[in-house]
């Protein structure tokens, strides 16, 4: 679990850069936003993450083995 705030300014380019860094990891990961992360930019950068329906909140559920995160 990579917890936020994930980037400095919330700019889409920063999330794209973060995505490239995380893709190098040889393990599963989930990006969890902080209170200053940008919902639209995160939805665009991490489309495979199942965030709650459109809106300001980026709530999601990630199952890792028997754990619900």
mmCIF file with all atom_site columns, C-alpha atoms in Angstrom:
data_model
loop_
_atom_site.group_PDB
_atom_site.id
_atom_site.type_symbol
_atom_site.label_atom_id
_atom_site.label_alt_id
_atom_site.label_comp_id
_atom_site.label_asym_id
_atom_site.label_entity_id
_atom_site.label_seq_id
_atom_site.pdbx_PDB_ins_code
_atom_site.Cartn_x
_atom_site.Cartn_y
_atom_site.Cartn_z
_atom_site.occupancy
_atom_site.B_iso_or_equiv
_atom_site.pdbx_formal_charge
_atom_site.auth_seq_id
_atom_site.auth_comp_id
_atom_site.auth_asym_id
_atom_site.auth_atom_id
_atom_site.pdbx_PDB_model_num
ATOM 1  C CA . UNK A 1 1  ? 0.000   0.000   0.000   1.00 0.00 ? 1  UNK A CA 1
ATOM 2  C CA . UNK A 1 2  ? 1.453   3.327   -1.113  1.00 0.00 ? 2  UNK A CA 1
ATOM 3  C CA . UNK A 1 3  ? -0.246  6.007   0.977   1.00 0.00 ? 3  UNK A CA 1
ATOM 4  C CA . UNK A 1 4  ? -0.669  9.670   0.103   1.00 0.00 ? 4  UNK A CA 1
ATOM 5  C CA . UNK A 1 5  ? -0.286  12.412  -0.335  1.00 0.00 ? 5  UNK A CA 1
ATOM 6  C CA . UNK A 1 6  ? 1.245   10.756  -3.385  1.00 0.00 ? 6  UNK A CA 1
ATOM 7  C CA . UNK A 1 7  ? 2.545   13.793  -5.287  1.00 0.00 ? 7  UNK A CA 1
ATOM 8  C CA . UNK A 1 8  ? 3.412   17.391  -4.513  1.00 0.00 ? 8  UNK A CA 1
ATOM 9  C CA . UNK A 1 9  ? 1.048   19.568  -6.532  1.00 0.00 ? 9  UNK A CA 1
ATOM 10 C CA . UNK A 1 10 ? -1.603  17.157  -7.821  1.00 0.00 ? 10 UNK A CA 1
ATOM 11 C CA . UNK A 1 11 ? -0.563  17.738  -11.427 1.00 0.00 ? 11 UNK A CA 1
ATOM 12 C CA . UNK A 1 12 ? -1.358  14.958  -13.927 1.00 0.00 ? 12 UNK A CA 1
ATOM 13 C CA . UNK A 1 13 ? 2.315   14.803  -14.991 1.00 0.00 ? 13 UNK A CA 1
ATOM 14 C CA . UNK A 1 14 ? 3.342   14.033  -11.402 1.00 0.00 ? 14 UNK A CA 1
ATOM 15 C CA . UNK A 1 15 ? 0.896   11.121  -11.220 1.00 0.00 ? 15 UNK A CA 1
ATOM 16 C CA . UNK A 1 16 ? 2.167   9.825   -14.569 1.00 0.00 ? 16 UNK A CA 1
ATOM 17 C CA . UNK A 1 17 ? 5.719   9.917   -13.210 1.00 0.00 ? 17 UNK A CA 1
ATOM 18 C CA . UNK A 1 18 ? 4.624   8.144   -10.011 1.00 0.00 ? 18 UNK A CA 1
ATOM 19 C CA . UNK A 1 19 ? 2.909   5.498   -12.105 1.00 0.00 ? 19 UNK A CA 1
ATOM 20 C CA . UNK A 1 20 ? 6.144   4.821   -14.036 1.00 0.00 ? 20 UNK A CA 1
ATOM 21 C CA . UNK A 1 21 ? 8.043   4.447   -10.752 1.00 0.00 ? 21 UNK A CA 1
ATOM 22 C CA . UNK A 1 22 ? 5.479   2.072   -9.264  1.00 0.00 ? 22 UNK A CA 1
ATOM 23 C CA . UNK A 1 23 ? 5.320   -0.077  -12.402 1.00 0.00 ? 23 UNK A CA 1
ATOM 24 C CA . UNK A 1 24 ? 8.989   -0.975  -11.868 1.00 0.00 ? 24 UNK A CA 1
ATOM 25 C CA . UNK A 1 25 ? 8.117   -2.753  -8.629  1.00 0.00 ? 25 UNK A CA 1
ATOM 26 C CA . UNK A 1 26 ? 7.998   -6.525  -8.888  1.00 0.00 ? 26 UNK A CA 1
ATOM 27 C CA . UNK A 1 27 ? 5.103   -6.841  -6.449  1.00 0.00 ? 27 UNK A CA 1
ATOM 28 C CA . UNK A 1 28 ? 1.456   -5.866  -6.272  1.00 0.00 ? 28 UNK A CA 1
ATOM 29 C CA . UNK A 1 29 ? 0.683   -2.380  -5.022  1.00 0.00 ? 29 UNK A CA 1
ATOM 30 C CA . UNK A 1 30 ? -2.268  -0.096  -4.363  1.00 0.00 ? 30 UNK A CA 1
ATOM 31 C CA . UNK A 1 31 ? -2.104  3.706   -4.375  1.00 0.00 ? 31 UNK A CA 1
ATOM 32 C CA . UNK A 1 32 ? -4.148  5.179   -1.525  1.00 0.00 ? 32 UNK A CA 1
ATOM 33 C CA . UNK A 1 33 ? -4.787  8.920   -1.852  1.00 0.00 ? 33 UNK A CA 1
ATOM 34 C CA . UNK A 1 34 ? -4.152  11.476  0.836   1.00 0.00 ? 34 UNK A CA 1
ATOM 35 C CA . UNK A 1 35 ? -6.321  14.482  1.562   1.00 0.00 ? 35 UNK A CA 1
ATOM 36 C CA . UNK A 1 36 ? -4.423  16.695  -0.919  1.00 0.00 ? 36 UNK A CA 1
ATOM 37 C CA . UNK A 1 37 ? -4.362  14.267  -3.844  1.00 0.00 ? 37 UNK A CA 1
ATOM 38 C CA . UNK A 1 38 ? -6.365  15.172  -6.946  1.00 0.00 ? 38 UNK A CA 1
ATOM 39 C CA . UNK A 1 39 ? -9.307  12.856  -7.597  1.00 0.00 ? 39 UNK A CA 1
ATOM 40 C CA . UNK A 1 40 ? -9.503  13.525  -11.377 1.00 0.00 ? 40 UNK A CA 1
ATOM 41 C CA . UNK A 1 41 ? -5.738  13.129  -11.890 1.00 0.00 ? 41 UNK A CA 1
ATOM 42 C CA . UNK A 1 42 ? -5.605  9.931   -9.815  1.00 0.00 ? 42 UNK A CA 1
ATOM 43 C CA . UNK A 1 43 ? -8.562  8.425   -11.675 1.00 0.00 ? 43 UNK A CA 1
ATOM 44 C CA . UNK A 1 44 ? -6.732  9.132   -14.942 1.00 0.00 ? 44 UNK A CA 1
ATOM 45 C CA . UNK A 1 45 ? -3.336  7.830   -13.775 1.00 0.00 ? 45 UNK A CA 1
ATOM 46 C CA . UNK A 1 46 ? -4.671  4.670   -12.087 1.00 0.00 ? 46 UNK A CA 1
ATOM 47 C CA . UNK A 1 47 ? -7.717  3.591   -14.133 1.00 0.00 ? 47 UNK A CA 1
ATOM 48 C CA . UNK A 1 48 ? -7.385  -0.040  -13.038 1.00 0.00 ? 48 UNK A CA 1
ATOM 49 C CA . UNK A 1 49 ? -7.954  0.886   -9.403  1.00 0.00 ? 49 UNK A CA 1
ATOM 50 C CA . UNK A 1 50 ? -11.598 0.530   -8.546  1.00 0.00 ? 50 UNK A CA 1
ATOM 51 C CA . UNK A 1 51 ? -12.275 3.874   -6.899  1.00 0.00 ? 51 UNK A CA 1
ATOM 52 C CA . UNK A 1 52 ? -15.793 4.738   -5.786  1.00 0.00 ? 52 UNK A CA 1
ATOM 53 C CA . UNK A 1 53 ? -18.027 6.312   -8.450  1.00 0.00 ? 53 UNK A CA 1
ATOM 54 C CA . UNK A 1 54 ? -17.180 9.765   -9.734  1.00 0.00 ? 54 UNK A CA 1
ATOM 55 C CA . UNK A 1 55 ? -16.911 12.489  -7.118  1.00 0.00 ? 55 UNK A CA 1
ATOM 56 C CA . UNK A 1 56 ? -14.360 14.010  -4.805  1.00 0.00 ? 56 UNK A CA 1
ATOM 57 C CA . UNK A 1 57 ? -13.771 10.917  -2.673  1.00 0.00 ? 57 UNK A CA 1
ATOM 58 C CA . UNK A 1 58 ? -11.384 8.231   -3.905  1.00 0.00 ? 58 UNK A CA 1
ATOM 59 C CA . UNK A 1 59 ? -12.601 5.430   -1.679  1.00 0.00 ? 59 UNK A CA 1
ATOM 60 C CA . UNK A 1 60 ? -11.726 1.947   -2.819  1.00 0.00 ? 60 UNK A CA 1
ATOM 61 C CA . UNK A 1 61 ? -11.434 -1.639  -1.652  1.00 0.00 ? 61 UNK A CA 1
ATOM 62 C CA . UNK A 1 62 ? -8.305  -3.681  -2.376  1.00 0.00 ? 62 UNK A CA 1
ATOM 63 C CA . UNK A 1 63 ? -8.254  -7.344  -1.433  1.00 0.00 ? 63 UNK A CA 1
ATOM 64 C CA . UNK A 1 64 ? -4.851  -8.823  -0.628  1.00 0.00 ? 64 UNK A CA 1
ATOM 65 C CA . UNK A 1 65 ? -5.220  -12.469 0.271   1.00 0.00 ? 65 UNK A CA 1
ATOM 66 C CA . UNK A 1 66 ? -7.570  -12.572 3.275   1.00 0.00 ? 66 UNK A CA 1
ATOM 67 C CA . UNK A 1 67 ? -7.172  -8.833  3.957   1.00 0.00 ? 67 UNK A CA 1
ATOM 68 C CA . UNK A 1 68 ? -9.565  -6.091  2.876   1.00 0.00 ? 68 UNK A CA 1
ATOM 69 C CA . UNK A 1 69 ? -7.750  -2.770  2.619   1.00 0.00 ? 69 UNK A CA 1
#
